[in-house]
XYZ file of C-alpha atoms in Angstrom:
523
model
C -18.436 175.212 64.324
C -15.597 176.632 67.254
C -14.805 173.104 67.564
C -14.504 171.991 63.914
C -12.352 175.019 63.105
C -9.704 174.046 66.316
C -10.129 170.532 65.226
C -9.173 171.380 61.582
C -6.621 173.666 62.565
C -4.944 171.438 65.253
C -5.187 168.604 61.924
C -3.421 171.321 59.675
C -0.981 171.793 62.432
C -0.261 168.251 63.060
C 0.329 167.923 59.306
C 2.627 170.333 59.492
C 4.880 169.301 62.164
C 4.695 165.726 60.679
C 5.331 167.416 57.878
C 8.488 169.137 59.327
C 9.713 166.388 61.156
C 10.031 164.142 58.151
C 11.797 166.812 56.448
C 14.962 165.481 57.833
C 14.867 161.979 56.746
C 14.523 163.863 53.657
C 17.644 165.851 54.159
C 20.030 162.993 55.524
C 18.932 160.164 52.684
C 18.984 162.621 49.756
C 22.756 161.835 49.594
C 22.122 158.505 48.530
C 19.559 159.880 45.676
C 22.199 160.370 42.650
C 25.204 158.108 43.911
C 27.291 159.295 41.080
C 27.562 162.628 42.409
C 29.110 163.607 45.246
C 28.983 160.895 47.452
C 30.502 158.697 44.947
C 33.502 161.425 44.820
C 34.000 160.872 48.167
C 34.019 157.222 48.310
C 36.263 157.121 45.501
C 38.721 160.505 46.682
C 39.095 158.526 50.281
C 40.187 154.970 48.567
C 42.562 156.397 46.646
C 44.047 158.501 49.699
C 44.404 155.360 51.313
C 45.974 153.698 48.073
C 48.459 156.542 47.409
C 49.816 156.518 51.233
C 49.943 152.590 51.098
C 53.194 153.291 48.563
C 55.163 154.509 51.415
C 56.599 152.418 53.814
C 55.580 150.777 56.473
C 56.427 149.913 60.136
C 59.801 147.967 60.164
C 60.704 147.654 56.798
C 63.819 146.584 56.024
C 64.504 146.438 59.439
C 65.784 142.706 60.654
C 65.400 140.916 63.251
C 61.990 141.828 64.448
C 61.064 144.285 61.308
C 57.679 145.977 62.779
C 53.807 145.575 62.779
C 53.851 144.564 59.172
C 55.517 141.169 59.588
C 53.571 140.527 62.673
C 50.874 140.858 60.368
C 51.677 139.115 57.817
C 53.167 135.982 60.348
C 49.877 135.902 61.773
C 48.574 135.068 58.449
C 51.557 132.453 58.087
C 50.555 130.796 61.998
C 46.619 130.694 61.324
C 47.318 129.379 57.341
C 49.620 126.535 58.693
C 48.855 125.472 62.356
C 45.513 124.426 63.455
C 43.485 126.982 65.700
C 44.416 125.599 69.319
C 48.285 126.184 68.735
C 47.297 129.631 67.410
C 48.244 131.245 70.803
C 50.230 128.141 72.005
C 54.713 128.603 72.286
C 55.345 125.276 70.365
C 58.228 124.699 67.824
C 56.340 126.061 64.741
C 54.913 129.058 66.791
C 57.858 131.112 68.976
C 55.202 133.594 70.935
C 58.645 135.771 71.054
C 58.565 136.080 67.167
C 55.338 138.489 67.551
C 52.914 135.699 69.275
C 49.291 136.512 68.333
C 48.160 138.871 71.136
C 44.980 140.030 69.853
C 41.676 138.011 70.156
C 40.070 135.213 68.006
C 38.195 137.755 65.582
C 41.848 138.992 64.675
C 42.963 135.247 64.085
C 40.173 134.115 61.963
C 40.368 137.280 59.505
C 44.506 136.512 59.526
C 43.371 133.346 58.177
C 41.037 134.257 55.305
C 44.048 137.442 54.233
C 46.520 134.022 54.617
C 44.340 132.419 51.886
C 44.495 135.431 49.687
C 48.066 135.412 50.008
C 48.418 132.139 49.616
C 46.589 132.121 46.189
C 48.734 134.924 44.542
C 52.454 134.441 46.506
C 52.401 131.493 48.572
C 55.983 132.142 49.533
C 54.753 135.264 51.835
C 53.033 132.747 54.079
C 55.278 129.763 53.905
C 55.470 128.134 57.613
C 59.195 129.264 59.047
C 60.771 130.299 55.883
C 58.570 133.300 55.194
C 59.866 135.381 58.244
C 60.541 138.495 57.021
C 59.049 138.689 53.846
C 59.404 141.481 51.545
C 58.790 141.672 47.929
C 57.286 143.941 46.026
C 54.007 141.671 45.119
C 54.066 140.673 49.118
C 53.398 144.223 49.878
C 50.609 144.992 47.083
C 48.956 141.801 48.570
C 49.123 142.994 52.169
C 48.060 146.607 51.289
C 44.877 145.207 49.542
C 43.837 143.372 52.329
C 43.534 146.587 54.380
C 42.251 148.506 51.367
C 38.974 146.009 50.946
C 38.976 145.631 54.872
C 38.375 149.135 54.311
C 36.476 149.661 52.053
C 33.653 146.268 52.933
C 33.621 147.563 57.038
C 34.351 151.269 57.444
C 33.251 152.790 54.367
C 29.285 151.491 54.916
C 29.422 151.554 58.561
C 30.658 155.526 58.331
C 27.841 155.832 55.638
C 24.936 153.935 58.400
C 25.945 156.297 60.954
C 25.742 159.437 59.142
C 22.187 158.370 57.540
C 21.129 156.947 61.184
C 22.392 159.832 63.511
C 20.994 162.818 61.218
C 17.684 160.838 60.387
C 14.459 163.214 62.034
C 17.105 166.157 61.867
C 15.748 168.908 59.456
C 17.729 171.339 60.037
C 20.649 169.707 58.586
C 21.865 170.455 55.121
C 22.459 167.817 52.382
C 26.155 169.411 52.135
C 26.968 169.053 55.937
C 26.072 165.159 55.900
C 28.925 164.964 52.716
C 30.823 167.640 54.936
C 30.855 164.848 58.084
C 31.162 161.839 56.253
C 34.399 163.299 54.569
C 35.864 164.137 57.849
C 35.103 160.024 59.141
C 35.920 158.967 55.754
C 39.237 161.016 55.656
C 40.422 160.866 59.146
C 44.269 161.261 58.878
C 44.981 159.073 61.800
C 43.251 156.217 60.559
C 44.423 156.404 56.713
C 48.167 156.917 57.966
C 48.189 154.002 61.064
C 46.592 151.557 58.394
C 47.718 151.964 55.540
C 51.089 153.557 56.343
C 52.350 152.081 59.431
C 50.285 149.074 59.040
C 47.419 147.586 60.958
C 43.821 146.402 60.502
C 41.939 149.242 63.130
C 39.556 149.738 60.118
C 37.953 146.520 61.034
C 37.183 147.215 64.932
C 36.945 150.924 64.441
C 34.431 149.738 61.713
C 32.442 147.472 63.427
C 32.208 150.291 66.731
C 30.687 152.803 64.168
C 28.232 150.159 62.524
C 27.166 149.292 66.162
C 26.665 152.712 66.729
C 24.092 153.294 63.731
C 22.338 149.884 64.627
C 21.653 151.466 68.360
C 20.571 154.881 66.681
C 18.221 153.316 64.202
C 16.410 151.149 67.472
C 18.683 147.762 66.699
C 19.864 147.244 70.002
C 20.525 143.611 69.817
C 22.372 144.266 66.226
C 24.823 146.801 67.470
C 25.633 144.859 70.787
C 26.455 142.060 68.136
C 28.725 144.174 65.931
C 30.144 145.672 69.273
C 31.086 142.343 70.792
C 32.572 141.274 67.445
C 34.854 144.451 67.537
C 35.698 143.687 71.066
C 37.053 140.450 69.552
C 38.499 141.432 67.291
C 40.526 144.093 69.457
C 40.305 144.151 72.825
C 41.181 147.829 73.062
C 37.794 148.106 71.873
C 37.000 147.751 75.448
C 38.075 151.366 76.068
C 34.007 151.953 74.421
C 32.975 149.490 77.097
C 31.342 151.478 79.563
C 29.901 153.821 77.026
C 27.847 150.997 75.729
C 26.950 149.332 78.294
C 25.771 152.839 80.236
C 24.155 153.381 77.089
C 22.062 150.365 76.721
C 21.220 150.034 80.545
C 19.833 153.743 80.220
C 17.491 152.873 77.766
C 16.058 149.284 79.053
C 14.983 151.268 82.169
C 13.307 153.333 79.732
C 12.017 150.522 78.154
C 8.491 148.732 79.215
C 9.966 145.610 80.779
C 13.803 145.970 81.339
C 14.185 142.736 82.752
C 13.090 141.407 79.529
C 15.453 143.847 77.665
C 18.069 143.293 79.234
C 18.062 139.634 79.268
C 17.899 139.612 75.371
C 20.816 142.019 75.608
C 22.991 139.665 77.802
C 21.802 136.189 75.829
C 23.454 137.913 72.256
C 27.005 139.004 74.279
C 26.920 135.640 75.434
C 25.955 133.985 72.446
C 28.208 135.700 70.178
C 31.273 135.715 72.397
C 30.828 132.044 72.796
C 30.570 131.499 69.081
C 33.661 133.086 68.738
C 35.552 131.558 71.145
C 33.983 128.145 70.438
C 37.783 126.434 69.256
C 39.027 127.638 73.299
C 36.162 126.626 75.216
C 36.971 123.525 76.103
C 39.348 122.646 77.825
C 38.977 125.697 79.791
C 43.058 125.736 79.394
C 42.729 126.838 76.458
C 41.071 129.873 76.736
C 43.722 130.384 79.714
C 46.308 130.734 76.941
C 44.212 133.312 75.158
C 43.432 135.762 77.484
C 46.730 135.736 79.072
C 47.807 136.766 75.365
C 45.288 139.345 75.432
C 47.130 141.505 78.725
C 50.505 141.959 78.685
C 51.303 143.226 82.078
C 54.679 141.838 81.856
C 55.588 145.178 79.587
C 55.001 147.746 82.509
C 52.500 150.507 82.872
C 53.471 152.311 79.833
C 55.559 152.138 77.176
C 57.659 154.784 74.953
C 56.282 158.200 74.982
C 53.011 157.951 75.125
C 50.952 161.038 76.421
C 49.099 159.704 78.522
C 49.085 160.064 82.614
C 51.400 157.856 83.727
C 54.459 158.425 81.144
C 53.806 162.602 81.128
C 54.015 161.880 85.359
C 56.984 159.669 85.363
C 59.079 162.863 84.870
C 58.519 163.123 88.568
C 57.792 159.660 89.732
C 59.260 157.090 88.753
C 56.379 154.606 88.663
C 58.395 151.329 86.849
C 61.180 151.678 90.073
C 58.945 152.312 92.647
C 55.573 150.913 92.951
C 55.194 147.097 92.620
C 53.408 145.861 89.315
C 49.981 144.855 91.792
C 49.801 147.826 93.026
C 50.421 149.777 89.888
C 47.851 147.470 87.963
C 45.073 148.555 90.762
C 45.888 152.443 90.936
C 45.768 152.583 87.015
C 42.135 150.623 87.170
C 41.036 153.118 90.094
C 41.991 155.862 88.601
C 40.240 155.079 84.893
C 37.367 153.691 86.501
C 36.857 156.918 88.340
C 37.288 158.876 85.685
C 34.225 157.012 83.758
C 31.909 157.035 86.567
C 30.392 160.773 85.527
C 30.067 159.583 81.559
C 28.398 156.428 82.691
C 26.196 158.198 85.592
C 24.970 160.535 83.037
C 24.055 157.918 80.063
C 22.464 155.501 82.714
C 20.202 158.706 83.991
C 19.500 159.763 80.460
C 20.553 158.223 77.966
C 20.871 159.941 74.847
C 22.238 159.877 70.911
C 24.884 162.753 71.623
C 25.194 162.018 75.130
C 26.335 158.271 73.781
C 29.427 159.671 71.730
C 30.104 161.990 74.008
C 30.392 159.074 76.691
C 32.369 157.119 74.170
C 34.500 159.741 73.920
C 35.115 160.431 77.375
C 35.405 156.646 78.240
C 38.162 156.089 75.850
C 39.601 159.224 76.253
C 39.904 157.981 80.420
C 41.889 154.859 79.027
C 43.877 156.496 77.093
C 45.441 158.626 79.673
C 45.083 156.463 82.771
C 44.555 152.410 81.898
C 47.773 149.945 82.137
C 50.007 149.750 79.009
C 48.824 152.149 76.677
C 50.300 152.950 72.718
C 50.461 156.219 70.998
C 48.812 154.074 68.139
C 45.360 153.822 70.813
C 44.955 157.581 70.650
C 42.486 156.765 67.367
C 39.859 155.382 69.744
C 38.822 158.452 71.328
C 39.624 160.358 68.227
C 36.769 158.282 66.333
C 33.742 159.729 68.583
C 35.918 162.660 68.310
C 34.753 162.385 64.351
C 31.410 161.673 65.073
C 30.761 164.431 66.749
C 32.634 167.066 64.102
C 28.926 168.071 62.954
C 28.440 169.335 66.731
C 31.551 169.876 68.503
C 33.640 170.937 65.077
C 36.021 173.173 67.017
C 36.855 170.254 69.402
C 37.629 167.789 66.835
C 39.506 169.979 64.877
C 41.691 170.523 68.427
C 41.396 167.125 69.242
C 42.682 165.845 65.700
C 45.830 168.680 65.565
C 47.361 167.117 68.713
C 46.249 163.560 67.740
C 48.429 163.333 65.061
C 51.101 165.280 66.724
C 51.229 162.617 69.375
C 52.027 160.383 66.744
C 54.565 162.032 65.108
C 57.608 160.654 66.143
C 56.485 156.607 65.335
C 55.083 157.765 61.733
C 58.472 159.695 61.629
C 60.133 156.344 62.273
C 58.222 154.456 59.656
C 59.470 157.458 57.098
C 55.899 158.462 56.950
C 57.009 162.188 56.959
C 55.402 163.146 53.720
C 52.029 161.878 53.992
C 51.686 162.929 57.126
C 52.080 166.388 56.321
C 50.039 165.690 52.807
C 47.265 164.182 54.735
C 47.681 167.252 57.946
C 46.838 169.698 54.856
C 44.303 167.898 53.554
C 42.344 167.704 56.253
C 42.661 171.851 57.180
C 41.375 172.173 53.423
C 38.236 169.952 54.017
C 37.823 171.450 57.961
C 37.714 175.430 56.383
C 35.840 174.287 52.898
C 32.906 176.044 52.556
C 30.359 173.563 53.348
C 31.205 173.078 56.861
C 28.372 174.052 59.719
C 28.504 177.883 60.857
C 27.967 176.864 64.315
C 25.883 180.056 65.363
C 26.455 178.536 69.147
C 30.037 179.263 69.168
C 31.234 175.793 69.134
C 32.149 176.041 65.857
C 34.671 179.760 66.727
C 36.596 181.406 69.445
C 37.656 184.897 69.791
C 39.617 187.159 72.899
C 41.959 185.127 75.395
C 40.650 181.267 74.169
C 41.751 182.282 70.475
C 44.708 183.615 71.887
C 46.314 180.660 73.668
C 45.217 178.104 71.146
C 47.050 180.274 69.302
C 50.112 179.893 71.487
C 49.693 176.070 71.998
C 49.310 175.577 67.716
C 52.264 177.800 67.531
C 54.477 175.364 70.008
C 53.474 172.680 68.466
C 54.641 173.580 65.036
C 57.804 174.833 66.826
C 58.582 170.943 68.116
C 57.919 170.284 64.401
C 60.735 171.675 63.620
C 63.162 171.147 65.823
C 62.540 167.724 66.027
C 63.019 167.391 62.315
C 66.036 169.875 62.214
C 68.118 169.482 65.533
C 69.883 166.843 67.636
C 68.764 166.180 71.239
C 71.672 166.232 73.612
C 73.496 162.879 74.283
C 72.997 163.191 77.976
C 68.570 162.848 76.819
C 68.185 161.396 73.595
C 64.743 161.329 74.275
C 64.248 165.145 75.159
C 62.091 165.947 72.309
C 59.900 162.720 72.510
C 59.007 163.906 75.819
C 58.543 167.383 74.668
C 55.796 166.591 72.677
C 54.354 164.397 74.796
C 54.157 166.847 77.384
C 52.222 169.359 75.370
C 49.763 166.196 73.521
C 49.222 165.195 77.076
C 48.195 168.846 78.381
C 45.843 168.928 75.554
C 44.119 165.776 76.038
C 43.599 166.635 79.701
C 41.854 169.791 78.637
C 39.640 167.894 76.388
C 38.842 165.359 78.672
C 37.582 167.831 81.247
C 35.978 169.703 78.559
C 33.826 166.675 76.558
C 32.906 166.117 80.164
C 31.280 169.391 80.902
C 29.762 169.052 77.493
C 28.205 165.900 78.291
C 26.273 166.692 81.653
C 25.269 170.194 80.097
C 23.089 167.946 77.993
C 19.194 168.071 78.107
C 17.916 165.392 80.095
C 15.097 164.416 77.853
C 16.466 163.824 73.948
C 16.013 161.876 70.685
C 13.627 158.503 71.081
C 12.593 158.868 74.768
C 11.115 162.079 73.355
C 8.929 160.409 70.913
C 7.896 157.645 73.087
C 6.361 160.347 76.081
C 4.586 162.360 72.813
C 3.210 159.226 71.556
């Protein structure tokens, strides 16, 4: 009788915790119970965001010879259209590389091609070979702000949705409100809405494909999200600044795994496979994927370029890398020093791999190319700002920091596109949707700050609004145009140092055993 009443109890018990566990697939798929409620307002609130900045301007308008990253756009869509794909990266008399050459990999060219044949249908004259350069009409512009609308909207929208349904799946502790909380923050990420759809690029389609990868890892699709993470390394080779974080990642867990040789080979065969389907038109002759890649790094610009705040531009105050160091030498410090800067992210992942350990070495990765890899722009800053987002559940405080100087980094280029007003729209929005009343009370105090740390963040918010202002009211001297620029810099730079060291700390403080290697020891 003793043993039937443990027995039953331990059954109750076990029912329970089953019970319990379950309760958070509950939680994080209830949002997707009555789609007309609030998920649907979100969905629909974030597209037309994106819609209402797209009437701005954009980068270069009006603004012959060159104009800005919307014609290089939109002539990428005229050379794919026109040319066939081996003269897609070639200089030849249709295709000046100095007229913004394609520099971005095949992925890139091939969805320039299908926007060309949009364009094409609807205002053929905005992809005409030659006689299109510069092309600005008012139907040219709806056409070319659609295309990063449904880019949008058919990439990032789901693959923010996966994520949030795949990384809070098992959790029941976590509210139905928080998930809509989190996926408005992704969803709504200022950066993102104003560099697409203001300035003008496609980094919905990479980002996208990063975050879908992401979910596919989290939901046990390992050979799924290396696919969708090699296709958004073609598609931008910045990409690559997630690199190690993946690959750390995935080698953690096949020497978790049963047979890792096995896993590991199926790993490498889909990389292979899928970067060889891409790059199928360059393969042979080898020359031509020569021409690509040499595209693809543009060393010939130096080790940094404008005021970005990152390590080498904040340190050229002092030392004047350009003048001094050769470009060799220069190329191998900057991989040294980023390399080194990874090894503790990747050392930790390979050891024990981990859901939040994974953003928090995707963060840390891309934050170490961000402030120490060769030729870095301001615009590159939304890489490590989108684990930054993934992570605003946990670590709300630290995107909310993170995000603040973000943005401020780029203030001067979206000041230069005449992006003022959405910028400061979209900067209110998103302190509206941080403080709304859904958002976690973080009872672990990542979430608050009080005595000396609320003090000087405090001091740094207040000097940051201070640039604000002066660099919208007041002249620099003639003797340093550029005095503010590096201002800002300066203090974005600071920041993102701080961070760095901080996600860092956060990472290794993580319990070695988490999330499926858990459940595989109970089992």
């Amino acid at each position: 009788m003793e043993k039937r009443r443990r027995s039953t109890s331990s059954s109750s018990s076990s029912s329970s915790s089953k019970k319990h566990d379950g309760e958070g697939d509950v939680h994080s798929h209830h949002i997707l119970h009555r789609p007309t409620s609030p998920l649907l307002c979100v969905i629909v609130f974030a597209a037309l965001i994106r819609y209402l900045v797209s009437l701005h301007p954009y980068s270069g308008a009006a603004d012959p010879p060159m104009y800005g990253d919307y014609e290089a756009q939109r002539h990428w869509m005229e050379i794919t259209l026109n040319l066939p794909a081996k003269d897609w990266y070639r200089n030849t008399t249709s295709n000046d590389l100095t007229y913004w050459g394609l520099d971005y990999p095949p992925l890139t060219a091939y969805q320039s091609y299908v926007h060309a044949q949009f364009l094409k249908f609807f205002d053929p004259e905005s992809v005409a070979l030659v006689t299109s350069r510069g092309h600005e009409s008012p139907l040219g512009k709806f056409l070319m702000r659609l295309t990063v609308l449904s880019s949008d909207l058919v990439i990032f929208f789901p693959a923010a949705l996966w994520f949030v349904l795949a990384y809070y799946g098992g959790r029941s502790r976590v509210r139905r409100e928080e998930l809509l909380w989190h996926l408005s923050l992704v969803l709504l990420n200022p950066g993102l809405i104003l560099i697409d759809h203001g300035h003008f690029q496609y980094n919905c389609i990479s980002l996208g494909l990063t975050v879908a990868a992401v979910a596919a890892i989290f939901v046990e699709k390992d050979l799924v999200g290396s696919f969708l993470f090699c296709l958004a390394l073609n598609h931008k080779q910045m990409s690559a600044y997630y690199a190690p974080a993946f690959f750390s990642h995935l080698l953690g867990k096949c020497f978790k795994h049963q047979n890792p040789i096995l896993k590991v080979t199926k790993l490498g065969l889909v990389v292979l496979g899928t970067f060889l389907l891409i790059w199928w038109p360059y393969v042979y002759p080898l020359k031509g994927a020569m021409e690509v890649l040499r595209r693809l790094a543009p060393f010939e610009r130096g080790i940094y370029e404008d005021y970005v705040a990152n390590f080498w531009c904040a340190t050229s105050i002092l030392i004047k890398w350009k003048r001094l160091y050769s470009m060799q030498l220069l190329k191998l410090l900057s991989f040294s020093m980023t390399l080194l800067s990874i090894l503790p992210s990747i050392i930790q992942q390979i050891r024990s791999p981990s859901r939040q350990g994974f953003l928090f070495a995707m963060l840390n990765s891309s934050l170490s190319f961000y402030l120490f890899s060769f030729q870095v722009h301001e615009k590159s800053i939304l890489l490590p700002l989108l684990p930054a987002s993934l992570l605003a559940l946990d670590e709300p405080l630290m995107f909310q920091w993170f995000m603040n100087y973000a943005l401020f980094s780029m203030f001067p280029l979206l000041r230069r596109d005449q992006l003022l007003i959405p910028y400061v729209a979209l900067y209110m929005l998103f302190a509206l949707l941080y403080y709304c009343p859904f958002r976690k009370q973080d009872s672990s105090g990542n979430g608050s700050v009080n005595g000396w740390k609320a003090s000087a963040m405090t001091l740094f918010l207040l000097c940051s609004l201070l640039l604000h202002l002066i660099y919208l009211t007041f002249k620099p001297p003639e003797k340093y145009p550029f005095l503010f620029e590096a201002m800002i810099m300066l203090l974005c730079f600071s920041q993102f140092v701080f961070l760095a060291i901080y996600s860092n700390m956060k990472q290794w403080k993580l319990p070695s055993r988490f999330g499926w290697i858990d459940k595989k020891k109970v089992l």
